[in-house]
Amino acid sequence: MRETGRSGCPINLTLEILGDRWSLIVLRDIMFGNRRHFRELLTKSDEGIASNILADRLKRLVERGLLARTDDASHKQKGIYSLTEMGIALVPVFAAMGSWGRRFLPVTEEMSIRAELLEQGGAPLWEGFMQELRALHLGAPAPEVSVLAGLTAAYREAVARREAANAA
Amino acid sequence: MRETGRSGCPINLTLEILGDRWSLIVLRDIMFGNRRHFRELLTKSDEGIASNILADRLKRLVERGLLARTDDASHKQKGIYSLTEMGIALVPVFAAMGSWGRRFLPVTEEMSIRAELLEQGGAPLWEGFMQELRALHLGAPAPEVSVLAGLTAAYREAVARREAANAA
DNA sequence: CAAAACCGCTTGCGATTTGCAAGCAGTTGT
DNA sequence: ACAACTGCTTGCAAATCGCAAGCGGTTTTG
């Protein structure tokens, strides 16, 4: 029945896939930062992931079904990493973790503005975001309003505000 | 500003505390299994945590503020581990992870019945559960209905059903 | 009241994982 | 032609994990 797992508990099985320091970071960057290539994920990571670990996590996430890798037609070496429905369905998990982190941990304002919007928007916003991710990653029809654009704009505004304040 | 952390992102900071294979398992057993002593957590763990890892995780979770440790008046060696508000506030995270795991991973019925009820009940049920946890762990006044009793009863029924089916 | 069971937790140790730096073969832009 | 860039690998030291055994002390049992 169970191959190598520890138990059939949903929390445990989720941890066996996502319970490490990097997997959710990679998924976060793909989901919220729309980073689709290896180098993008490697160099634009705020946390500075190492290349061997990134390679390993991408491979694992593809094997486990959260990501899909396709070739980039415009560049023979590039691969494109896309979220699957399984990956897209993590939006509520990110929202819950973001809310919790924002409340209890020393987050910076610019890094938590998206979590704040996700929390305020609630389930309807998450659903819109997931629809948009299906458009971006799975070729589904695009929704009318872009949640991601709103999140990204708010983030950039927060960065600009901080830089203006630092310059003053 | 930031001492040893990697970034001020709420997701990252959450992962720096909970991003391993065991921390959430321990919290889950305390929260849903009402296990309050070291030995209870050690021997009743479905996943079979090792004693040194359990000791380390308990220490870390106390240091980070998710658990509190008090002496057991009835037994000079026993400590009692209690959830803090920070730990109790993880209920929505567990609910989101449980829903996701239940949908995409090979969970067993008896181990996922609680996740199913938590999903069906939604935010109002989570709030009731958190109130109950505040009563159990923080000495707050107990709510009228016990969510935990409902979850536990459903779990036991599922176990009994499986055992009856196996015996047949 | 002595033996047995139980208490939280530690120690030793081999296996695995992590994190860092360097590098590689192939592709692309200049 | 050449430099820059592509995804990804390798070597290696350090940290962590997972298992088994055990420790001093407390409580229960016969």
XYZ file of N, CA, C and O (backbone and C1' of nucleotides) in Angstrom, chain B residues 37-39 51-52 69 77 81, chain C residues 6-12 19:
88
model
N 2.728 15.398 26.608
C 3.977 14.961 27.232
C 4.926 14.384 26.183
O 4.506 13.880 25.152
N 6.195 14.422 26.530
C 7.237 13.905 25.645
C 6.957 12.465 25.219
O 6.944 12.143 24.029
N 6.722 11.590 26.199
C 6.539 10.179 25.886
C 5.310 9.920 25.021
O 5.319 9.042 24.152
N 13.688 10.003 19.332
C 13.622 10.788 20.565
C 14.512 12.023 20.529
O 14.150 13.070 21.061
N 15.686 11.902 19.914
C 16.559 13.079 19.883
C 15.980 14.178 18.992
O 16.085 15.359 19.306
N 6.497 25.313 27.684
C 6.705 24.136 28.501
C 6.525 24.471 29.967
O 7.133 25.417 30.477
N 8.938 14.606 36.959
C 9.771 14.577 35.759
C 9.061 15.060 34.507
O 9.694 15.471 33.547
N 3.641 20.314 27.473
C 3.814 21.223 26.340
C 2.463 21.777 25.937
O 1.522 21.033 25.701
P 5.842 0.420 31.319
O 6.149 1.941 31.674
C 5.520 2.540 32.802
C 6.199 3.857 33.105
C 6.406 4.755 31.861
O 5.776 5.993 32.090
C 8.332 4.677 33.230
P 5.655 7.063 30.985
O 6.781 8.104 31.407
C 6.596 8.898 32.570
C 7.768 9.823 32.748
C 8.317 10.368 31.432
O 7.565 11.510 31.051
C 10.079 9.742 32.934
P 7.687 12.037 29.580
O 9.001 12.913 29.598
C 9.115 13.991 30.523
C 10.544 14.493 30.532
C 11.010 15.112 29.214
O 11.793 16.268 29.494
C 12.406 13.292 29.781
P 12.222 17.238 28.291
O 13.626 16.598 27.905
C 14.557 16.361 28.949
C 15.661 15.471 28.474
C 16.347 15.892 27.168
O 17.554 16.559 27.517
C 16.221 13.526 27.467
P 18.603 17.043 26.492
O 19.697 15.893 26.514
C 20.206 15.419 27.762
C 21.255 14.359 27.496
C 22.276 14.725 26.404
O 23.581 14.488 26.934
C 21.306 12.620 25.936
P 24.873 14.934 26.123
O 25.441 13.560 25.545
C 25.395 12.392 26.350
C 25.881 11.203 25.531
C 26.886 11.544 24.428
O 27.960 10.626 24.486
C 25.069 10.340 23.528
P 29.344 10.922 23.729
O 29.376 9.717 22.685
C 28.798 8.463 23.048
C 28.771 7.535 21.856
C 29.745 7.869 20.728
O 30.217 6.638 20.192
C 27.549 7.918 19.884
P 20.868 24.661 2.861
O 22.346 25.125 2.527
C 23.284 25.215 3.586
C 24.629 25.617 3.030
C 24.582 26.701 1.946
O 25.606 27.629 2.226
C 25.752 24.819 1.143
